[in-house]
Structures are given as structure tokens and as C-alpha cells.
Amino acid sequence: MSSHKPETEAIRTQLGRTQFMEHTSPLYLTSSFVFEDAEDMRASFSEEKQRNIYSRFSNPNTSEFVDKVCKMEGAEDGYAFATGMAAVFSTLAALLDSGDHIVSAQSVFGSTHTLFTKYFPKWNITTSYFKVDELETLESFITPNTKILYAESPTNPAVDILDLEFLGNIAKKHNLILVIDNCFATPYLQQPIKFGADIVIHSATKLMDGQGRVLGGVAVGKASLIREVYLFSRNTGPALSPFNAWTLSKSLETLAVRVDRHCENALKVAEFLENHDKVNWVKYPFLKSHPQYEVAKKQMGQGGSIVAFEVNGGVEAGSKFLNAIKLCSLSANLGDTRTIVTHPASTTHSKLNEAERLEVSITNGLVRVSVGLENVKDIINDLNQALQNE
Ligand SMILES: *Cc1c(COP(=O)(O)O)cnc(C)c1O
């Protein structure tokens, strides 16, 4: 194990140099790799030798990216995927059997929720949900068939915080595999493995790339579990492309400085909104008014890039606010250099009725801001003029 800090690992973890003595890692756009002879080929396929065979299994660029994430998360091993959802699906599909049961936080990423409720039941895998503000009820959902405990923290879009240490203890007590989607925090702000997570998943599309360019996903954790994930994935084909892995590995070099600025800007935006008379409430993990402020302080280095708030005046005021935005983008991504504003009740969650939205903490006036890297005065000015206009 190396003694360097995560920021240093993100920069200095690198493939061996080729004969050209390049300074940073080149891109290996190759679908397969060649063998010396029949014996080399046999030994490679039987895994007596650790080497690249075919880029669905491994590729130097994906290995470098995975290696960096493992070092930053404190994980033993990992595998990289084409998207965050490929990481969620393949990891769980590899570890679950027909008849198994998942206990999940109710507020999880929309497609993850759809996977649990619509697709996993096709293979007789069922899910029970606990409310993120009722952790004390969690154990009552655990059955003899429960295999996985699944959660995100902070949650999307309401930035609720779940106590990872508490989840880690429950998983240990009941012998469950704890899977944490750490996308909103990044390994720079939070390392769930320290609190007992067995597997950590990321949509690398978000803050890891951070510049709105490529899709990607990664799962890291205990070697014995990742081995299952790897075998499943090398046969089913959700692999990350070498080009995207190369891009993501470069992106990780600047993750710490970007996330520092995201958090600095987000805290200022949250403080501005907290004092605005058109705003009912603001939620940001590092605001003292956040219901789980103490837990956030315990498990996160800073508050992250996402601020949730409620505009006075419900659905109509929310969409009017969105229409008045000038500088910020209306877009489905988050964790980008560009500030992005979304109104879940009229967009991503408009198919749910009001009661269903409230179940996942989405009120009619809820706005989610993914605070970017522009000068924070310009971001605040834009939000302010849109609030005045609505
Ligand atoms: C975006 C996101 C995902 C899915 O990632 P994709 O790269 O879009 O497939 C999963 N979990 C969380 C928390 C996300 O924000």
C-alpha cells in the first residue's frame, strides 16, 4: 500500500512508460492483445498470468482508472463500466440470486429505483425500502433472504444524509453486503469503506469527469466480491471504453481542486438562498440548518456540489423560476463545471403524483442546483434575478 494522499495518487498512479518515455499515459485504443506463443495464450486464459487479453475483460486505460479509484476509496479491487447504471446493474446482478432480497433506502437514483421495482422482480429478486429519515426502522425490513443493503448519501435530489457508520454496523450484524453509491460525494469527500461499505459505486459521468464529456461508471470494494462482478461483466459486456477511461483518468487528476471549488461555491449559494425571502427552505449538508448536519460533518470532508431549495409558490413558481434562469443551464446532468438547475416536480418526477413525490422528499417547489465552477457572484446573480422574476 502506498503512503501518498488520495490527491497525489490521482495524479501519480500511472501505467508503465512505453519506449517513447511519454510523461502522461497514452491511449490504448486496441480491442485485443497478442500472445507470444501457444503456452503464453494458455497461461493467460487460465489466469495463471495476469495480463490484458481482450478489452471487454481489461485494458491498460481502464486498469489505470480503476487503480486510481481503488486507491482513493481505500478499496482492494474494482471494475469500470460504460455508465453508472451499468455499474449498479452489473454489480448487483453478479451478486444476487433468484429469491434474494434487497433492503434499500427509498431515495435512490431514479433508474436504480426502476431497476429494483421493475426489472429485478423478473428474476425473483425483491426490494424493500426504508425511509432515509427513519433509519431506526431499517432492521425491521431485513428477512432471512436479505443479501444486500443499498443506499446513497447524499441523496438525489433532496441531499439527505444517511449515517454510513450506522449502515455499516447493521450490515455487519446481519451479514449483509453494504453497497453505497458514492456519486454525490466523490472519494475526495467521503470514503464509505471506512464506515463498513463492502462495495462503492460511482457514476463517473458526474463529478469524476466533471466536465460533461463522457459517460462512465465504476465499482470498487472487497476483492472476493469484485471477482464475482468481474466474471459476470467480462461475460456480459458492460465494459468502459478505453477512450472514456483515458479521459476519466485525466479528470481524476483535477478532482480535488475542482471539488474544493464546487463546495466553496455551493456553500455560498446555500447561504445566499437561506436569506432570500422567496425561498421557503434550503438544504445543503454543511449548513447548520440541515437535519443531518452532524452526520454530514462526521462522514464528509465538505458539503458537496448540490444544493436543494424550495421556491415559494409550488409547481408553478418552480417552473417560472426555471424559465427566468439566464446563465445557468437547464440540463439533466450534475457535477459539471457549468451550474445546472432542475425542477424535479415538473420534469424528472412529473409522472409521479404529489404523494409519491413526497415519499422521496420532492416537494412541488423543490429546485436542485448543481453548483458549478463559474465565479460564484455570477451564479448568485442569476439565481437572484430568476427569483425576483418568478
Ligand atoms: C447519474 C447517477 C447514476 C447513473 O449514472 P449514469 O452514468 O448516468 O448511468 C447513478 N447514481 C447516481 C447517484 C447518479 O447521480
Coordinates of C-alpha atoms and ligand atoms in Angstrom, one line a residue:
M1 CA 0.0 0.0 0.0
S2 CA 1.3 3.4 -0.9
S3 CA 1.7 6.2 1.6
H4 CA 0.6 9.0 -0.6
K5 CA -2.5 11.1 -0.1
P6 CA -5.5 10.5 -2.5
E7 CA -4.9 13.7 -4.5
T8 CA -1.4 12.6 -5.1
E9 CA -2.5 9.0 -6.1
A10 CA -5.0 10.5 -8.5
I11 CA -2.1 12.3 -10.3
R12 CA 0.8 9.9 -9.9
T13 CA -0.8 6.4 -10.3
Q14 CA 0.2 5.7 -13.9
L15 CA 0.8 2.9 -16.3
G16 CA 4.4 1.9 -17.0
R17 CA 6.1 4.0 -19.7
T18 CA 6.5 2.7 -23.2
Q19 CA 9.7 3.1 -25.3
F20 CA 8.7 6.6 -26.1
M21 CA 9.0 7.8 -22.5
E22 CA 5.8 9.7 -22.6
H23 CA 5.1 11.8 -19.5
T24 CA 1.4 11.0 -19.1
S25 CA -0.3 7.7 -20.1
P26 CA -1.1 7.2 -23.8
L27 CA -4.5 6.0 -25.1
Y28 CA -4.6 2.3 -25.9
L29 CA -7.4 2.1 -28.5
T30 CA -7.0 -1.6 -29.1
S31 CA -9.7 -4.3 -28.8
S32 CA -7.3 -7.2 -28.2
F33 CA -3.7 -8.0 -27.2
V34 CA -1.3 -10.5 -28.8
F35 CA 0.4 -13.6 -27.2
E36 CA 4.0 -14.8 -27.6
D37 CA 3.0 -18.4 -28.3
A38 CA 0.5 -21.1 -27.5
E39 CA 1.8 -21.6 -24.0
D40 CA 1.6 -17.8 -23.3
M41 CA -2.0 -17.9 -24.6
R42 CA -2.9 -20.9 -22.5
A43 CA -1.5 -19.4 -19.3
S44 CA -3.2 -16.1 -19.9
F45 CA -6.6 -17.6 -20.4
S46 CA -6.3 -19.9 -17.4
E47 CA -5.4 -16.8 -15.4
E48 CA -2.0 -18.2 -14.3
K49 CA -0.8 -14.9 -15.8
Q50 CA -2.3 -11.5 -15.1
R51 CA -2.3 -9.7 -18.4
N52 CA -4.6 -8.0 -20.9
I53 CA -6.3 -10.3 -23.3
Y54 CA -9.3 -8.5 -24.7
S55 CA -10.6 -5.0 -23.9
R56 CA -14.0 -6.4 -22.7
F57 CA -12.0 -8.0 -19.9
S58 CA -9.4 -5.4 -19.2
N59 CA -7.5 -2.6 -21.0
P60 CA -4.5 -0.6 -19.7
N61 CA -6.5 2.6 -19.7
T62 CA -9.4 1.1 -17.7
S63 CA -7.0 -0.5 -15.3
E64 CA -5.3 2.8 -14.6
F65 CA -8.6 4.5 -14.0
V66 CA -9.8 1.7 -11.7
D67 CA -6.5 1.7 -9.9
K68 CA -6.8 5.3 -9.1
V69 CA -10.4 5.0 -7.8
C70 CA -9.3 2.0 -5.6
K71 CA -6.5 4.0 -4.1
M72 CA -8.8 7.0 -3.4
E73 CA -11.6 4.9 -1.9
G74 CA -9.2 2.5 0.0
A75 CA -10.6 -0.5 -1.9
E76 CA -8.9 -3.8 -2.8
D77 CA -10.1 -4.1 -6.4
G78 CA -12.6 -2.7 -8.9
Y79 CA -14.1 -2.9 -12.4
A80 CA -15.0 0.0 -14.7
F81 CA -18.3 0.2 -16.7
A82 CA -19.7 2.2 -19.6
T83 CA -22.1 4.1 -17.4
G84 CA -23.1 4.5 -13.8
M85 CA -26.2 2.4 -14.3
A86 CA -24.1 -0.4 -15.9
A87 CA -22.1 -0.4 -12.7
V88 CA -25.2 -0.6 -10.5
F89 CA -26.9 -3.2 -12.6
S90 CA -23.9 -5.5 -13.2
T91 CA -22.7 -5.3 -9.6
L92 CA -26.0 -6.3 -8.2
A93 CA -26.8 -8.8 -10.9
A94 CA -23.4 -10.5 -10.3
L95 CA -24.0 -10.8 -6.5
L96 CA -27.7 -11.7 -6.3
D97 CA -29.5 -15.0 -7.0
S98 CA -33.2 -15.7 -7.7
G99 CA -35.0 -15.4 -4.3
D100 CA -32.6 -12.9 -2.8
H101 CA -33.9 -9.7 -1.2
I102 CA -32.5 -6.1 -1.2
V103 CA -33.1 -3.6 1.6
S104 CA -32.7 -0.1 0.0
A105 CA -33.1 3.5 1.0
Q106 CA -36.2 4.9 -0.5
S107 CA -34.4 7.9 -2.1
V108 CA -32.1 6.4 -4.7
F109 CA -31.3 7.5 -8.2
G110 CA -34.4 7.2 -10.5
S111 CA -33.1 4.4 -12.8
T112 CA -31.8 2.4 -9.8
H113 CA -35.3 2.6 -8.3
T114 CA -36.7 1.4 -11.7
L115 CA -34.2 -1.5 -11.7
F116 CA -35.3 -2.6 -8.3
T117 CA -39.1 -2.2 -8.8
K118 CA -39.5 -3.1 -12.5
Y119 CA -36.7 -5.4 -13.6
F120 CA -35.2 -7.3 -10.7
P121 CA -38.7 -8.8 -9.9
K122 CA -38.4 -10.6 -13.3
W123 CA -35.7 -12.7 -11.8
N124 CA -37.5 -13.1 -8.4
I125 CA -35.3 -10.5 -6.7
T126 CA -37.4 -8.3 -4.4
T127 CA -36.7 -5.0 -2.7
S128 CA -38.0 -3.3 0.5
Y129 CA -37.5 0.4 1.1
F130 CA -36.7 2.3 4.3
K131 CA -37.2 6.0 4.7
V132 CA -34.0 8.0 4.9
D133 CA -35.2 9.9 7.9
E134 CA -36.4 6.7 9.7
L135 CA -33.2 4.7 9.9
E136 CA -34.4 3.2 13.2
T137 CA -37.0 1.1 11.1
L138 CA -34.3 -0.3 8.8
E139 CA -33.8 -3.6 10.7
S140 CA -37.5 -4.4 10.5
F141 CA -37.2 -4.8 6.7
I142 CA -34.4 -7.4 6.9
T143 CA -35.5 -11.0 6.2
P144 CA -33.6 -14.3 6.1
N145 CA -33.3 -13.8 2.3
T146 CA -31.9 -10.3 2.5
K147 CA -28.4 -10.2 0.9
I148 CA -27.8 -6.5 0.1
L149 CA -28.2 -3.2 1.9
Y150 CA -28.2 -0.4 -0.6
A151 CA -28.0 3.4 -0.1
E152 CA -26.7 6.7 -1.5
S153 CA -25.5 9.6 0.6
P154 CA -26.1 12.5 0.0
T155 CA -29.3 11.5 -1.8
N156 CA -30.6 12.8 -5.1
P157 CA -32.3 15.4 -5.4
A158 CA -33.1 16.3 -1.7
V159 CA -29.5 16.0 -0.4
D160 CA -30.5 13.9 2.7
I161 CA -27.6 12.4 4.6
L162 CA -27.6 8.7 5.7
D163 CA -25.3 7.7 8.6
L164 CA -22.8 5.4 6.9
E165 CA -21.4 4.1 10.2
F166 CA -24.9 3.1 11.3
L167 CA -25.5 1.3 8.0
G168 CA -22.1 -0.4 8.3
N169 CA -22.9 -1.7 11.7
I170 CA -26.3 -3.1 10.6
A171 CA -24.8 -4.8 7.6
K172 CA -22.1 -6.4 9.8
K173 CA -24.7 -7.5 12.4
H174 CA -26.9 -9.2 9.8
N175 CA -24.1 -10.3 7.5
L176 CA -25.3 -8.2 4.5
I177 CA -23.3 -6.8 1.7
L178 CA -23.4 -3.0 2.1
V179 CA -23.3 -1.2 -1.3
I180 CA -23.0 2.5 -1.3
D181 CA -23.5 4.8 -4.4
N182 CA -20.9 7.5 -3.5
C183 CA -21.5 9.6 -6.7
F184 CA -22.6 12.8 -5.0
A185 CA -19.7 12.9 -2.5
T186 CA -16.8 11.5 -4.6
P187 CA -13.9 9.6 -2.9
Y188 CA -12.3 13.0 -2.2
L189 CA -15.0 14.0 0.3
Q190 CA -16.2 10.6 1.6
Q191 CA -14.8 7.0 1.7
P192 CA -17.7 4.7 2.6
I193 CA -15.4 1.7 3.0
K194 CA -14.0 3.3 6.2
F195 CA -17.6 3.0 7.6
G196 CA -18.1 -0.6 6.6
A197 CA -19.2 -0.5 3.0
D198 CA -18.3 -3.6 1.1
I199 CA -18.7 -2.1 -2.4
V200 CA -18.7 1.5 -3.5
I201 CA -20.3 2.5 -6.8
H202 CA -19.8 5.7 -8.8
S203 CA -21.4 7.2 -11.9
A204 CA -18.1 8.6 -13.2
T205 CA -20.2 10.7 -15.6
K206 CA -20.8 13.2 -12.8
L207 CA -18.0 14.8 -10.7
M208 CA -15.3 12.3 -11.7
D209 CA -15.4 13.5 -15.3
G210 CA -16.8 16.8 -14.1
Q211 CA -16.7 18.5 -17.5
G212 CA -19.8 17.0 -19.0
R213 CA -18.0 15.0 -21.7
V214 CA -18.1 11.2 -21.1
L215 CA -20.3 8.6 -19.5
G216 CA -18.7 6.1 -17.2
G217 CA -19.1 4.0 -14.0
V218 CA -17.0 2.1 -11.6
A219 CA -17.5 -0.3 -8.7
V220 CA -14.7 -0.9 -6.1
G221 CA -14.5 -2.9 -2.9
K222 CA -13.7 -6.3 -1.4
A223 CA -11.6 -8.4 -3.8
S224 CA -13.8 -11.5 -3.3
L225 CA -17.0 -9.6 -4.3
I226 CA -15.3 -7.7 -7.1
R227 CA -14.1 -11.1 -8.5
E228 CA -17.8 -12.1 -9.0
V229 CA -18.5 -8.7 -10.5
Y230 CA -15.6 -9.0 -12.9
L231 CA -16.5 -12.6 -14.1
F232 CA -20.1 -11.5 -14.6
S233 CA -19.0 -8.4 -16.5
R234 CA -16.4 -10.0 -18.7
N235 CA -19.1 -12.3 -20.0
T236 CA -22.0 -9.9 -20.3
G237 CA -20.1 -6.9 -21.8
P238 CA -20.8 -3.6 -19.9
A239 CA -17.1 -2.5 -20.1
L240 CA -15.9 1.1 -20.2
S241 CA -14.3 2.1 -23.5
P242 CA -10.5 2.8 -23.4
F243 CA -11.1 6.4 -24.6
N244 CA -13.5 7.2 -21.8
A245 CA -11.2 5.5 -19.3
W246 CA -8.3 7.6 -20.5
T247 CA -10.5 10.8 -20.2
L248 CA -11.7 9.8 -16.7
S249 CA -8.2 9.0 -15.5
K250 CA -7.1 12.5 -16.6
S251 CA -10.1 14.0 -15.0
L252 CA -9.3 12.4 -11.6
E253 CA -6.0 14.4 -11.6
T254 CA -8.1 17.6 -11.1
L255 CA -10.9 16.1 -9.0
A256 CA -9.6 17.5 -5.7
V257 CA -9.2 21.1 -6.9
R258 CA -12.5 21.0 -8.8
V259 CA -14.4 19.6 -5.9
D260 CA -12.9 22.2 -3.5
R261 CA -14.2 25.0 -5.7
H262 CA -17.6 23.3 -6.2
C263 CA -18.0 23.0 -2.4
E264 CA -16.8 26.6 -1.8
N265 CA -19.3 27.9 -4.4
A266 CA -22.1 25.6 -3.2
L267 CA -21.8 26.8 0.4
K268 CA -22.0 30.4 -0.7
V269 CA -25.0 29.7 -2.9
A270 CA -26.7 27.9 0.0
E271 CA -26.1 30.8 2.4
F272 CA -27.4 33.3 -0.1
L273 CA -30.6 31.2 -0.7
E274 CA -31.1 30.8 3.1
N275 CA -31.5 34.5 3.4
H276 CA -33.8 35.0 0.4
D277 CA -37.5 35.9 1.1
K278 CA -38.7 33.9 -2.0
V279 CA -37.2 30.8 -0.6
N280 CA -39.0 28.6 1.9
W281 CA -36.1 26.4 2.9
V282 CA -32.6 25.4 1.8
K283 CA -30.9 22.0 2.2
Y284 CA -27.1 21.7 2.0
P285 CA -25.2 19.2 4.1
F286 CA -22.8 21.7 5.6
L287 CA -25.4 24.3 6.5
K288 CA -26.1 24.1 10.3
S289 CA -29.9 24.0 9.5
H290 CA -29.5 20.7 7.6
P291 CA -31.3 18.0 9.7
Q292 CA -28.3 15.7 9.5
Y293 CA -25.6 18.3 9.7
E294 CA -23.7 16.5 12.5
V295 CA -23.7 13.2 10.5
A296 CA -22.5 15.1 7.4
K297 CA -19.7 16.6 9.4
K298 CA -18.7 13.2 10.7
Q299 CA -18.5 11.4 7.3
M300 CA -17.8 14.1 4.7
G301 CA -14.8 16.5 4.2
Q302 CA -17.0 19.2 2.7
G303 CA -20.7 19.6 1.8
G304 CA -20.6 18.7 -1.9
S305 CA -21.8 20.5 -5.0
I306 CA -25.6 20.0 -4.8
V307 CA -28.0 22.5 -3.1
A308 CA -31.7 21.8 -2.8
F309 CA -34.2 24.5 -2.0
E310 CA -37.9 25.2 -2.2
V311 CA -39.3 28.2 -4.1
N312 CA -42.2 29.9 -2.5
G313 CA -45.4 29.1 -4.6
G314 CA -45.3 25.4 -5.6
V315 CA -45.1 23.8 -9.0
E316 CA -45.9 27.0 -10.9
A317 CA -43.4 29.1 -9.1
G318 CA -40.8 26.4 -9.7
S319 CA -41.2 26.3 -13.4
K320 CA -41.4 30.1 -13.7
F321 CA -38.1 30.3 -11.8
L322 CA -36.6 27.8 -14.3
N323 CA -37.8 29.9 -17.2
A324 CA -36.2 33.1 -15.8
I325 CA -32.8 31.5 -15.5
K326 CA -30.3 33.0 -17.9
L327 CA -26.7 32.0 -17.2
C328 CA -27.2 28.5 -15.6
S329 CA -28.1 25.5 -17.7
L330 CA -31.4 23.6 -17.6
S331 CA -29.9 20.1 -18.1
A332 CA -30.2 16.5 -16.7
N333 CA -26.5 16.2 -15.7
L334 CA -24.8 17.2 -12.4
G335 CA -21.3 17.8 -11.1
D336 CA -20.4 19.7 -14.3
T337 CA -18.2 22.8 -14.5
R338 CA -21.4 24.6 -15.5
T339 CA -24.1 25.3 -12.9
I340 CA -27.2 23.3 -13.7
V341 CA -30.7 24.0 -12.3
T342 CA -33.5 21.4 -12.3
H343 CA -37.1 21.4 -11.0
P344 CA -37.9 17.7 -10.4
A345 CA -41.7 18.1 -9.9
S346 CA -42.2 19.4 -13.4
T347 CA -39.5 17.4 -15.1
T348 CA -37.8 14.2 -13.9
H349 CA -40.5 13.2 -11.4
S350 CA -43.6 14.7 -13.2
K351 CA -45.0 11.2 -13.8
L352 CA -45.4 10.6 -10.1
N353 CA -48.3 12.1 -8.2
E354 CA -47.7 14.5 -5.4
A355 CA -47.9 11.9 -2.6
E356 CA -45.4 9.6 -4.5
R357 CA -43.1 12.6 -4.9
L358 CA -43.3 13.4 -1.2
E359 CA -42.3 9.8 -0.4
V360 CA -38.9 10.6 -2.0
S361 CA -38.7 14.1 -0.4
I362 CA -39.7 16.0 -3.6
T363 CA -42.0 18.9 -2.8
N364 CA -43.7 20.9 -5.6
G365 CA -41.3 23.9 -5.3
L366 CA -38.1 21.8 -4.9
V367 CA -35.3 23.1 -7.1
R368 CA -31.9 21.3 -7.3
V369 CA -28.8 23.3 -8.2
S370 CA -25.6 21.5 -9.2
V371 CA -23.3 24.4 -8.4
G372 CA -20.5 24.7 -11.0
L373 CA -17.2 26.4 -11.2
E374 CA -18.2 29.8 -12.6
N375 CA -17.5 32.9 -10.5
V376 CA -19.9 32.4 -7.6
K377 CA -21.1 36.1 -7.9
D378 CA -22.4 35.4 -11.4
I379 CA -24.1 32.2 -10.2
I380 CA -25.8 34.0 -7.3
N381 CA -26.8 37.0 -9.5
D382 CA -28.5 34.6 -12.0
L383 CA -30.4 32.8 -9.2
N384 CA -31.3 36.1 -7.6
Q385 CA -32.8 37.7 -10.8
A386 CA -34.7 34.5 -11.5
L387 CA -36.2 34.5 -8.0
Q388 CA -37.2 38.2 -8.4
N389 CA -38.8 37.4 -11.8
E390 CA -40.8 34.4 -10.8
Ligands
LIG1 C1 -26.3 9.7 -12.6 C2 -26.3 8.8 -11.5 C3 -26.3 7.4 -11.7 C4 -26.3 6.8 -13.1 O1 -25.2 7.1 -13.7 P1 -25.1 7.2 -15.4 O2 -23.6 7.4 -15.6 O3 -26.0 8.3 -15.8 O4 -25.6 5.8 -15.9 C5 -26.3 6.6 -10.6 N1 -26.4 7.1 -9.3 C6 -26.4 8.4 -9.1 C7 -26.5 8.9 -7.7 C8 -26.4 9.3 -10.1 O5 -26.4 10.6 -9.9

